[in-house]
Coordinates of C-alpha atoms and ligand atoms in Angstrom, one line a residue:
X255 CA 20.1 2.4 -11.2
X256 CA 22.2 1.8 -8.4
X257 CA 25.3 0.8 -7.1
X258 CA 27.0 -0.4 -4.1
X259 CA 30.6 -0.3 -2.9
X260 CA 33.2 -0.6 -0.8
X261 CA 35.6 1.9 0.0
X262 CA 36.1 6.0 0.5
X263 CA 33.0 7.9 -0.9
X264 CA 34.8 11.3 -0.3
X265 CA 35.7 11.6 -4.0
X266 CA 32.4 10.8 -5.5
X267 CA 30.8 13.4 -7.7
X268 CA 27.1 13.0 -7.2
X269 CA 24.6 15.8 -6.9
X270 CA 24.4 15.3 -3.5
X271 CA 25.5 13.1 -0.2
X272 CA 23.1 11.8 2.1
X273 CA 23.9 11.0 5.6
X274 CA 22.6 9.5 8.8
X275 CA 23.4 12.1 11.7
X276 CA 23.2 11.5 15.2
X277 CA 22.0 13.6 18.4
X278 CA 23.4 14.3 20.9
X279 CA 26.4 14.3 20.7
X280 CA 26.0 15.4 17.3
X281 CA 29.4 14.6 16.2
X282 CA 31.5 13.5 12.8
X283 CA 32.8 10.5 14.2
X284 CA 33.9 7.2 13.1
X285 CA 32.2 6.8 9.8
X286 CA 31.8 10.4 9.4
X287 CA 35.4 11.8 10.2
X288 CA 36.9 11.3 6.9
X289 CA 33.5 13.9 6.4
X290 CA 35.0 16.7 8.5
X291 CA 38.3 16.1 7.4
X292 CA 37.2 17.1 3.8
X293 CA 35.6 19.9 5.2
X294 CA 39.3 21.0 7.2
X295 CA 36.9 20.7 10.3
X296 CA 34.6 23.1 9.5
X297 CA 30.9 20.8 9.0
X298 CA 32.0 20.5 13.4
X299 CA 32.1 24.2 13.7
X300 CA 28.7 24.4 11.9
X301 CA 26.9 21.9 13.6
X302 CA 28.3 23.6 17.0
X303 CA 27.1 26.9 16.0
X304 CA 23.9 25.7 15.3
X305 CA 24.1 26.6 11.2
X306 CA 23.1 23.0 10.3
X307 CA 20.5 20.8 12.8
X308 CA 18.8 17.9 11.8
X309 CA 16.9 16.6 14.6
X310 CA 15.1 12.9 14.9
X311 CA 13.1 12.7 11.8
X312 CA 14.0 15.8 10.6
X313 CA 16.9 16.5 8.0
X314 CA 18.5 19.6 6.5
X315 CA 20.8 20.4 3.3
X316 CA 24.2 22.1 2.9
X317 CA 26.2 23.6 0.0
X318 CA 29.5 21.7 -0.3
X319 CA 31.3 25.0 -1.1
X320 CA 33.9 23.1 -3.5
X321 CA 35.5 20.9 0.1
X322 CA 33.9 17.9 -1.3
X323 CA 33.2 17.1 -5.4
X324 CA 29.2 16.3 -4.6
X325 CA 27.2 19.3 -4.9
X326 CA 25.7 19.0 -1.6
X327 CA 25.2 17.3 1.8
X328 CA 21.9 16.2 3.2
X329 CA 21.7 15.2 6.5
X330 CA 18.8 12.8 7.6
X331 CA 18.4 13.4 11.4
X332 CA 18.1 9.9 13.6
X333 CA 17.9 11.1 17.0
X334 CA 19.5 8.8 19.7
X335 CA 21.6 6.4 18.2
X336 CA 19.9 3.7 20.7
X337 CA 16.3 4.9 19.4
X338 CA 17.0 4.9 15.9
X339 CA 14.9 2.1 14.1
X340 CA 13.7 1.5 10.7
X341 CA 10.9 3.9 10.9
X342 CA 12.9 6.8 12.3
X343 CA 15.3 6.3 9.2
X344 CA 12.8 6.4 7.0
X345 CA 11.0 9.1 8.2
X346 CA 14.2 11.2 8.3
X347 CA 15.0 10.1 5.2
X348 CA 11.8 10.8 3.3
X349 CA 12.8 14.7 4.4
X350 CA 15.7 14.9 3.0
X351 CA 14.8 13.4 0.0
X352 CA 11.7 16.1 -0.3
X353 CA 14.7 18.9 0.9
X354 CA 16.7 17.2 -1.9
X355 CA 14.5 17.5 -5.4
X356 CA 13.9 20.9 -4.6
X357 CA 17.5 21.4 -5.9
X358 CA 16.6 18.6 -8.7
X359 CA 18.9 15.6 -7.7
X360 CA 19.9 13.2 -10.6
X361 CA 22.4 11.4 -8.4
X362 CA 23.0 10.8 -4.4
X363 CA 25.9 8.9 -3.1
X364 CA 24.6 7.3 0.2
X365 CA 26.5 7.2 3.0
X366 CA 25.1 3.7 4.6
X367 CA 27.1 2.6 7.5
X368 CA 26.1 6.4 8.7
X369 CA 23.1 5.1 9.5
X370 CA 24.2 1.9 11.0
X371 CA 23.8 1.2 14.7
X372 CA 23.7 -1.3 17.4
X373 CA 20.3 -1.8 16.9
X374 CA 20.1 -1.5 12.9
X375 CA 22.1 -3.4 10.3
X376 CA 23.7 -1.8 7.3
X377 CA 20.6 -4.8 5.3
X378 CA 18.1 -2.6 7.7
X379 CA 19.2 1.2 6.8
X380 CA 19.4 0.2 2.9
X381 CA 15.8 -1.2 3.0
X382 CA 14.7 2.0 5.0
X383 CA 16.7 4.4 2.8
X384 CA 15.9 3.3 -0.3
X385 CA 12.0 2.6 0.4
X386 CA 11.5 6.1 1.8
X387 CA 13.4 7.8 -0.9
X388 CA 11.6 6.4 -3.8
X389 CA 8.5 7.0 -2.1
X390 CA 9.3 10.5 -1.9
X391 CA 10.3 10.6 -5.1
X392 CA 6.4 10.0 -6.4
X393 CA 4.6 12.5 -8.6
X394 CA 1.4 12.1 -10.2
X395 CA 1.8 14.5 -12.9
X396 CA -1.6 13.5 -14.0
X397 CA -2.7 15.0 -17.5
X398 CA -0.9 18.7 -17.1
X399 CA 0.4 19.7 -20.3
X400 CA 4.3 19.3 -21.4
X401 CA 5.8 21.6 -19.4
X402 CA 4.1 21.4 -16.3
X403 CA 6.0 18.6 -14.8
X404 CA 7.7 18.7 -11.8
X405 CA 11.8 18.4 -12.1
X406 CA 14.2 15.9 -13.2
X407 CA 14.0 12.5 -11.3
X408 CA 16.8 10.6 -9.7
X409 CA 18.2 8.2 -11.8
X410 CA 21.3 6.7 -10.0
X411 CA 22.5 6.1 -6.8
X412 CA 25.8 5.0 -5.2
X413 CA 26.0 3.3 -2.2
X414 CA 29.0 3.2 0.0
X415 CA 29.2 0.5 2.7
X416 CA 31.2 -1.6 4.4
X417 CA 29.4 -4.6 4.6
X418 CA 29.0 -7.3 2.1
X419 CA 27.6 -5.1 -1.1
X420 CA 25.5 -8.6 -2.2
X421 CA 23.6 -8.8 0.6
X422 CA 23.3 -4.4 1.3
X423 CA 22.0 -4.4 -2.5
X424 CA 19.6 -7.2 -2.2
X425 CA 18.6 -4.8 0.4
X426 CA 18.6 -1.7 -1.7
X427 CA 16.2 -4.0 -4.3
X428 CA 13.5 -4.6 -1.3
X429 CA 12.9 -1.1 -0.5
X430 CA 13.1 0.6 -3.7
X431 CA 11.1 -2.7 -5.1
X432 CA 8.1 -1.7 -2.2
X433 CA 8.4 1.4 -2.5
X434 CA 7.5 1.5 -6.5
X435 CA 4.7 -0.8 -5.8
X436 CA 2.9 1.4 -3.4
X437 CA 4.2 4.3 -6.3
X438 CA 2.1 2.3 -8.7
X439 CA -0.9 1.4 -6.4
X440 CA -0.7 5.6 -5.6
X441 CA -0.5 6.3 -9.6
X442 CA -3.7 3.4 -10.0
X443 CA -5.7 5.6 -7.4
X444 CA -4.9 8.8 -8.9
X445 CA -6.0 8.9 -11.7
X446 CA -9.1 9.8 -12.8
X447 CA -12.6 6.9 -13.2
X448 CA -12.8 8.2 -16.7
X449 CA -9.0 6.7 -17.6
X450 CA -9.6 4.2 -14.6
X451 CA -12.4 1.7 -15.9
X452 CA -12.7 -1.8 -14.9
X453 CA -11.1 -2.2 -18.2
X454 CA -8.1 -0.4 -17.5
X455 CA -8.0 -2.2 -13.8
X456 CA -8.4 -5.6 -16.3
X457 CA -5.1 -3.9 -18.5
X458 CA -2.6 -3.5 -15.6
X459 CA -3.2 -6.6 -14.5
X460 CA -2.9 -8.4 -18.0
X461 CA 0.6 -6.2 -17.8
X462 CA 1.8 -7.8 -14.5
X463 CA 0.9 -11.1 -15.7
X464 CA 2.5 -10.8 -18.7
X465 CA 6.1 -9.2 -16.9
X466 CA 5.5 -12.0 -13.9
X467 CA 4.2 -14.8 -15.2
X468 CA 1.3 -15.3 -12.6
X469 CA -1.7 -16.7 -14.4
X470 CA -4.6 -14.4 -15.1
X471 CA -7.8 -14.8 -15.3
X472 CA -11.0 -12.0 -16.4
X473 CA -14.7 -12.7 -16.3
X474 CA -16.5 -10.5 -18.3
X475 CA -20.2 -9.7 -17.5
X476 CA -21.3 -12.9 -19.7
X477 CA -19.4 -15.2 -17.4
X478 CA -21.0 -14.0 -14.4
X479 CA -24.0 -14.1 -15.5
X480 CA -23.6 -17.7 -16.1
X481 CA -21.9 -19.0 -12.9
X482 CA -24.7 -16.1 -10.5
X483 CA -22.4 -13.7 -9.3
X484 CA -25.9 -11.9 -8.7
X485 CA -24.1 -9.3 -6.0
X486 CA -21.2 -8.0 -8.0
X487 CA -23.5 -8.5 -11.1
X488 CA -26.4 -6.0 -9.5
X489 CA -23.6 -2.7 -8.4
X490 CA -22.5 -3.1 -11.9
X491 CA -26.4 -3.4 -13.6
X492 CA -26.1 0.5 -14.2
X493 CA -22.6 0.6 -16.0
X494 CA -22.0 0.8 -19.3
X495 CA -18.5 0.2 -18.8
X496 CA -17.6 -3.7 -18.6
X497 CA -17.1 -5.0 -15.6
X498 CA -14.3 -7.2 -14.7
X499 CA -14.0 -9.9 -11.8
X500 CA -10.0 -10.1 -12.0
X501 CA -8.2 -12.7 -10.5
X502 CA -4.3 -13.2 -10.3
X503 CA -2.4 -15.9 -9.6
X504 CA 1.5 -16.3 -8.0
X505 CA 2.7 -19.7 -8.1
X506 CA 6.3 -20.7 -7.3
X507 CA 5.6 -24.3 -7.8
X508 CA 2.9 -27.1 -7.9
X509 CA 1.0 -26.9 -4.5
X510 CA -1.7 -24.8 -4.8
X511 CA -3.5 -25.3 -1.1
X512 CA -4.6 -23.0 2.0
X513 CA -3.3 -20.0 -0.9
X514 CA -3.1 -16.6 1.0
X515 CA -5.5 -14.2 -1.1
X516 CA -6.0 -10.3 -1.3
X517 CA -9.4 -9.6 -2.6
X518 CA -9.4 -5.4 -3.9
X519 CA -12.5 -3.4 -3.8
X520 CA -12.3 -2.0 -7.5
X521 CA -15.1 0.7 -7.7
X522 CA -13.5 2.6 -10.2
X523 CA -16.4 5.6 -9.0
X524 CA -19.0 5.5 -6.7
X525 CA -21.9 7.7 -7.3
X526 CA -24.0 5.7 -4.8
X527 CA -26.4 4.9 -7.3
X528 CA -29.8 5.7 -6.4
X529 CA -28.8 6.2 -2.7
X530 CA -27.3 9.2 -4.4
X531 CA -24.2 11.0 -3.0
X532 CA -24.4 14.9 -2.2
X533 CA -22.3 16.7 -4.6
X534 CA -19.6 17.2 -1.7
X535 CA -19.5 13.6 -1.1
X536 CA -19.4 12.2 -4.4
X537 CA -16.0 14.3 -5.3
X538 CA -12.6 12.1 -4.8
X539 CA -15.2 8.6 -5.4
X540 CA -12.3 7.9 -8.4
X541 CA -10.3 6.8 -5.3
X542 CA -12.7 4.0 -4.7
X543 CA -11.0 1.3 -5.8
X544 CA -7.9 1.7 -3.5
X545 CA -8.0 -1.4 -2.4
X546 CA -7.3 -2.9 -5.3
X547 CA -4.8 -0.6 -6.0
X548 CA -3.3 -1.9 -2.9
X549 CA -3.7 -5.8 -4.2
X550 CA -2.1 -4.7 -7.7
X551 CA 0.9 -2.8 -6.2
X552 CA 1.6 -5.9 -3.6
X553 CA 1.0 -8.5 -6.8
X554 CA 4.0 -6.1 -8.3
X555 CA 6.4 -6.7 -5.8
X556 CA 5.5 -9.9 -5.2
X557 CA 6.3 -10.5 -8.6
X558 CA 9.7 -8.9 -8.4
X559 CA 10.7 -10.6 -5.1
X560 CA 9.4 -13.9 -6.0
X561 CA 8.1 -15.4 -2.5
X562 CA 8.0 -19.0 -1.8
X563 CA 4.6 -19.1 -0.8
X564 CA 1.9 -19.0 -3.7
X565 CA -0.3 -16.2 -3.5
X566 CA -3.8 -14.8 -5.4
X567 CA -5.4 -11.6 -6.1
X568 CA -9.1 -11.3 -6.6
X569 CA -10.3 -8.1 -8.1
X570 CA -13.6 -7.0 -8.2
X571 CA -13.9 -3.8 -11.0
X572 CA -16.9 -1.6 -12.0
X573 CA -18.6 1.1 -11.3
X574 CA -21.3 2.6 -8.9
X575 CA -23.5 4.3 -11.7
X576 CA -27.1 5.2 -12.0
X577 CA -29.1 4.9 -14.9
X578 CA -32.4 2.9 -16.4
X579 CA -30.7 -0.2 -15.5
X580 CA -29.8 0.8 -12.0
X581 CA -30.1 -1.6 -9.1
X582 CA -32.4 0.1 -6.8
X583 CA -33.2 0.3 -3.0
X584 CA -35.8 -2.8 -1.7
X585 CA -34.2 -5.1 -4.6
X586 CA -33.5 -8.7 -3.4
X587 CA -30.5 -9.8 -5.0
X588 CA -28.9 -13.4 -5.2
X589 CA -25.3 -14.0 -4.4
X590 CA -22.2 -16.5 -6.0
X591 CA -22.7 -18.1 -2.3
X592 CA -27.1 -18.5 -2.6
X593 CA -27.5 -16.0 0.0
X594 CA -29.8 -13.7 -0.6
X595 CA -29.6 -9.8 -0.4
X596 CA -32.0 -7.0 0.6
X597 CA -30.6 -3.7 -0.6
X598 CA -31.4 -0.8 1.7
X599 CA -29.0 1.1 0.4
X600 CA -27.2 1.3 -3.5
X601 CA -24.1 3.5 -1.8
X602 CA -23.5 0.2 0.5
X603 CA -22.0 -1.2 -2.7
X604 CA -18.2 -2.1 -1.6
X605 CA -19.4 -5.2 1.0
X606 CA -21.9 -6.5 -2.6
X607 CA -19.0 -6.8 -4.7
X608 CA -16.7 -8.1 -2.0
X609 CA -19.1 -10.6 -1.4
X610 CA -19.0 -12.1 -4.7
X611 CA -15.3 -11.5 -4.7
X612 CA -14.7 -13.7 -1.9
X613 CA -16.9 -16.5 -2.4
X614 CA -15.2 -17.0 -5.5
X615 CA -11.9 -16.6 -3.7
X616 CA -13.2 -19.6 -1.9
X617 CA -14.0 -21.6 -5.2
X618 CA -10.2 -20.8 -6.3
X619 CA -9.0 -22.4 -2.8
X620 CA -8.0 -19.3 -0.8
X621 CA -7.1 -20.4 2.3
X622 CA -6.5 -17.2 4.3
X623 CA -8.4 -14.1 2.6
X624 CA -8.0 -10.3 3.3
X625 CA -9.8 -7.8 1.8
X626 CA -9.0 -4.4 1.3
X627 CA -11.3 -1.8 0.6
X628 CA -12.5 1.9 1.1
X629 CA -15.8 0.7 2.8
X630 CA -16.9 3.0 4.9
X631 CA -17.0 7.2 5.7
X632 CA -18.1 5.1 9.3
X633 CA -13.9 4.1 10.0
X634 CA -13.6 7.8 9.9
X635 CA -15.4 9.0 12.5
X636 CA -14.9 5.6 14.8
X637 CA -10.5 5.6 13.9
X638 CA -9.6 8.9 12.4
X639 CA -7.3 9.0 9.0
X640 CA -4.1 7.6 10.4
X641 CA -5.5 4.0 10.8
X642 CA -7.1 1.3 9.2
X643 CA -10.0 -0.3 10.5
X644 CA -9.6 -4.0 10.9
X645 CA -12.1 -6.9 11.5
X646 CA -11.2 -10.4 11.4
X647 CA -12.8 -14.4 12.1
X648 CA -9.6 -15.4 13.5
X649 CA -7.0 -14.4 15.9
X650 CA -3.9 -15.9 15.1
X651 CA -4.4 -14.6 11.3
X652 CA -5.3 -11.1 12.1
X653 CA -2.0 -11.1 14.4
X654 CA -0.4 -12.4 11.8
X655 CA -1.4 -8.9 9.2
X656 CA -0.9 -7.0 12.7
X657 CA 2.4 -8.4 12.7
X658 CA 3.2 -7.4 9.1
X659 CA 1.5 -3.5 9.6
X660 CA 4.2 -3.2 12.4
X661 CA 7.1 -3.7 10.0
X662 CA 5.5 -1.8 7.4
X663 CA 4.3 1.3 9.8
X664 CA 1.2 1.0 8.3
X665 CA -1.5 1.1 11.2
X666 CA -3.9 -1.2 12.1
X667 CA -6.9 -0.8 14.7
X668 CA -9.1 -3.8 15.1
X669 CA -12.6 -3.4 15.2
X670 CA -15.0 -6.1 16.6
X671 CA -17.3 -7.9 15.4
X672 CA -20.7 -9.6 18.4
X673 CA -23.2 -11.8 17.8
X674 CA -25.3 -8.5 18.2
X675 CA -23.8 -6.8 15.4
X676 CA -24.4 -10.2 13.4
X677 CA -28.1 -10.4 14.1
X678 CA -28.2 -7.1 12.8
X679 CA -26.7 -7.6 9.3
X680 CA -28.8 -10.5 9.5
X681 CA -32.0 -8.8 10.0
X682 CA -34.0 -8.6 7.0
X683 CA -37.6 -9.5 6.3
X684 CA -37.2 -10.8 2.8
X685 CA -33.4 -12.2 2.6
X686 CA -30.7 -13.7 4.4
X687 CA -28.8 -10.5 4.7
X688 CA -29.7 -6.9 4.7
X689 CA -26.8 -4.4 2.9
X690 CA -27.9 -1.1 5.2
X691 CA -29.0 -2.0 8.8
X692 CA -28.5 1.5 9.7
X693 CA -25.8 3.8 10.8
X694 CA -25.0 2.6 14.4
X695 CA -21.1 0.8 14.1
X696 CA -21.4 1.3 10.6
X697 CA -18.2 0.2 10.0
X698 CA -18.7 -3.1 11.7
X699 CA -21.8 -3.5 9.4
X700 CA -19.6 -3.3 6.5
X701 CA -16.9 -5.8 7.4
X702 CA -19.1 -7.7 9.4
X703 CA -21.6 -8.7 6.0
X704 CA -18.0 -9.4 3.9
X705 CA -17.7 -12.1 6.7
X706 CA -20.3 -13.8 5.9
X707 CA -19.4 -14.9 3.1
X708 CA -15.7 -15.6 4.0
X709 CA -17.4 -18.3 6.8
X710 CA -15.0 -20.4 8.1
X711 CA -12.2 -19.1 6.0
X712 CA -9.2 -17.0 8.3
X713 CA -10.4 -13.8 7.1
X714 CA -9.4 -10.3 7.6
X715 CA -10.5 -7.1 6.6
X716 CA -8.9 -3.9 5.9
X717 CA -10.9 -0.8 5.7
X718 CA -8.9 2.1 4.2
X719 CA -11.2 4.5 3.4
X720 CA -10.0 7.0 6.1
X721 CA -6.3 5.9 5.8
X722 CA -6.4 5.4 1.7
X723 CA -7.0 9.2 1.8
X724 CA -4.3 10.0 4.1
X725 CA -1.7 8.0 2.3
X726 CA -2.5 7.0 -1.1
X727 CA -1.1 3.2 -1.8
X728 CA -1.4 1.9 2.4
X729 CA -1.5 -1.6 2.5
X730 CA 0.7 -2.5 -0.4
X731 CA 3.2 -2.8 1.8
X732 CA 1.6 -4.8 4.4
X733 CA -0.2 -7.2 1.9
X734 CA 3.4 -7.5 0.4
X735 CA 5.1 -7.9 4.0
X736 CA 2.7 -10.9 4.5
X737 CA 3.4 -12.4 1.1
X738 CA 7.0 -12.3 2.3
X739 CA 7.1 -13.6 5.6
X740 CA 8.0 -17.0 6.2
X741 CA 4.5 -19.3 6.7
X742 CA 4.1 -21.0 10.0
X743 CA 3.0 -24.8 9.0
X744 CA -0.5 -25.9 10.5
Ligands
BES150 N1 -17.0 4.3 -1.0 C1 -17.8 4.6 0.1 C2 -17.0 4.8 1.4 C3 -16.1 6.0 1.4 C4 -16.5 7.2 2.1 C5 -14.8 5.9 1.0 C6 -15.7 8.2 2.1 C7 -14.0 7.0 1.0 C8 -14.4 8.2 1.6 C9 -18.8 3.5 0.3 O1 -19.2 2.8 -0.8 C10 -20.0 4.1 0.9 O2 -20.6 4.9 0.3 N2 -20.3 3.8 2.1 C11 -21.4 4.3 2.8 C12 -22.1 3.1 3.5 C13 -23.5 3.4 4.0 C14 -24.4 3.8 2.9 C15 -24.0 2.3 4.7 C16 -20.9 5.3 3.8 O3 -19.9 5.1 4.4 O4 -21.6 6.3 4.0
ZN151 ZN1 -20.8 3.6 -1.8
ZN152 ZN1 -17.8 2.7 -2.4

């Protein structure tokens, strides 16, 4: 898929040549004179008339006329060479990639040490290159007919560098390796609850177990029934589908202590139940198990980049149906953890099966949980689309996820969490805890009833339903990011 080498890359014969460019002076310099040469001076003349720009984060494409054997040139735009960063690269890059496949790229020849500066290594600009392209590169083409596919895909690429090629493809592996995980959490999310059951959530995971060895583990309805997963148990009392309580586990070697764990809202669709969605609100519910989406895709690329730390997913798959069976509004349900439940509300459904999800997290010795889940319209209106609304127990872990959103670019906002708002999830008159204690911080209600059952356990949670729909597959990154990063000792 791709290669990396040493040496002149005027001759190579790809469809196209990507290249970092500079502002300001926008020259073809240093790396990029043997460029101009090729082009007897003229890509200068251009860029002085103004006939090709690509400004910071912006790129542009240009015909190689027959000076150079690649079809064309595309030109990521970095900005200042002192400003450029990981972030700028990749979001210049993800242009030019999207410029690029409009003229149906099979090959690039990348131009690395263009992107190079003071500030970023040749190991940075590969990751950023190579993550944003192959997250441009994503398509669902869904169920169109044969035919209706978009274009041909890329299917090598050459890398030209003068640093050590082991360590720049290493590199390369790392972002294309993210970016096809957050690809596959995107493709998960996509499609539609009728080809997305708890089943087919239960499938993909069998797969990743099966290509990563990580052990695997499914309770079926049955099983929950028998150790009282009463919370999980009563969202899924309507379904016909099986539901699935799916738990992955990543271990490089014995010790199997204080395991970081992900824990994935997997409502494959939310109706609301009885608590009955509009018909505007209920359309796009397939996308409701995102979060475990999220888990899957960063259990993928954990996989492939094989971490030293052990990690374990915990999905919980079904989905939010009505029918005879139907949990209903004023039941008192009974959780994994004995607490009990009063539903006020059958659409508050994410923070029941999360509940279940992480107690039994817990059981399976998770020592640091996150969940991730599309919990709430309430993050919408409190953070907008662009973020993710956090809520956490504990400091030094949250800044820890913080940490890893940074290097992803994924955004985090934390939300808190008072004794107030406690009381409030607390305040029923039947059961310990009360699903719906009305609309005020309604976010906060959500995340705050998930941490009650996490306790003492570092927990954090991620609520994407704002920022899931503005980018399809956030948080695979960051989950992965974490997975990755070295692990202070206690
Ligand atoms: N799945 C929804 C949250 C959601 C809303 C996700 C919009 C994506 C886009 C969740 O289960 C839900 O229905 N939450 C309710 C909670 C309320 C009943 C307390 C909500 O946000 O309105
Ligand atoms: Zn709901
Ligand atoms: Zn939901």
């Amino acid at each position: 898929m791709f290669t990396v080498k040493n040496g002149p890359f005027t001759e190579t014969a790809a469809d196209a040549v990507l290249v970092g460019l500079f502002d300001k002076p926008l020259k073809f310099e240093g790396v990029l004179e043997p460029l101009d040469q090729a082009f007897s001076g003229n890509l200068t003349e251009l860029v002085k008339n103004g006939d090709v720009s690509a400004k910071k984060g912006e790129a542009a494409i240009v015909p190689t006329l027959g000076y150079l054997q690649a079809k064309r040139l595309v030109f990521a735009g970095l900005g200042k060479d002192k400003e450029t960063d990981f972030h700028v690269i990749h979001e210049a890059v993800t242009k030019a990639a999207k410029l690029a496949e409009k003229s149906g790229l099979e090959s690039i020849a990348v131009i690395l040490d263009s992107f190079v500066t003071e500030n970023v290594t040749a190991v940075e600009a590969a990751e950023a290159v190579f993550e944003a392209w192959f997250l441009a590169q994503f398509h669902y083409t869904g169920y169109r007919t044969p035919g209706n596919e978009p274009e041909k895909l890329l299917t090598s690429v050459l890398v030209f560098t003068e640093s050590d090629p082991a360590e720049v493809k290493a590199a390369c592996k790392v972002g294309q390796t993210m970016a096809m995980g957050t690809n596959t959490a995107r493709r998960l999310t996509a499609t539609p609850s009728n080809m997305m059951t708890a089943s087919d959530l239960a499938d993909h995971a069998q797969e990743l177990a099966g290509r990563y060895k990580f052990e695997i583990e499914v309770l079926e309805r049955e099983d929950m029934e028998k150790i009282g997963m009463g919370a999980f148990l009563a969202v899924a009392q309507g379904s016909v589908a099986p539901p699935k309580m799916i738990t992955l586990k990543y271990k490089p070697h014995e010790d199997w202590e204080n395991v970081l764990t992900f824990v994935g809202k997997g409502i494959t669709f939310d109706t609301g139940g009885y608590s009955i969605k509009s018909k505007e609100g209920i359309v796009g519910m397939k996308t409701d198990m995102g979060g475990a989406a999220a888990v899957l895709g960063a259990m993928e690329i954990i996989g492939e980049l094989q971490p030293d730390q052990p990690v374990m997913a915990v999905i919980a798959a079904t989905d939010n149906v009505i029918s005879a069976n139907a949990f209903k509004p004023d039941d008192v349900i009974t959780s994994l953890s004995g607490k009990t439940i009063e539903i006020k509300n059958t659409d508050a459904e994410g923070r029941l099966v999360l509940a279940d999800a992480v107690t039994y997290a817990k059981q399976q010795r998770a020592g640091k949980i996150i969940d991730v889940a599309t919990l709430t319209g309430g993050v919408i209106i409190a953070l907008g689309k662009d973020k993710t609304g956090a809520i956490t127990n504990n400091e030094p872990f949250f800044e820890q996820v913080l940490e890893a959103s940074r290097e992803s670019g994924e955004m985090i906002w934390q939300l808190p969490l008072t004794e107030h708002d406690k009381k409030r999830i607390r305040s029923s008159d039947v059961a310990d805890l009360n699903n719906s204690p009305g609309r005020d911080g309604h976010a906060i209600m959500g995340g705050g009833f998930i941490g009650e059952f996490a306790e003492d356990t570092p927990w954090v949670h991620l609520d994407i339903a704002g920022s899931a729909e503005m980018s399809p597959g956030v948080m695979t990154r960051t989950l992965a990011i974490l997975a990755l990063s070295e692990v202070e000792s206690e």
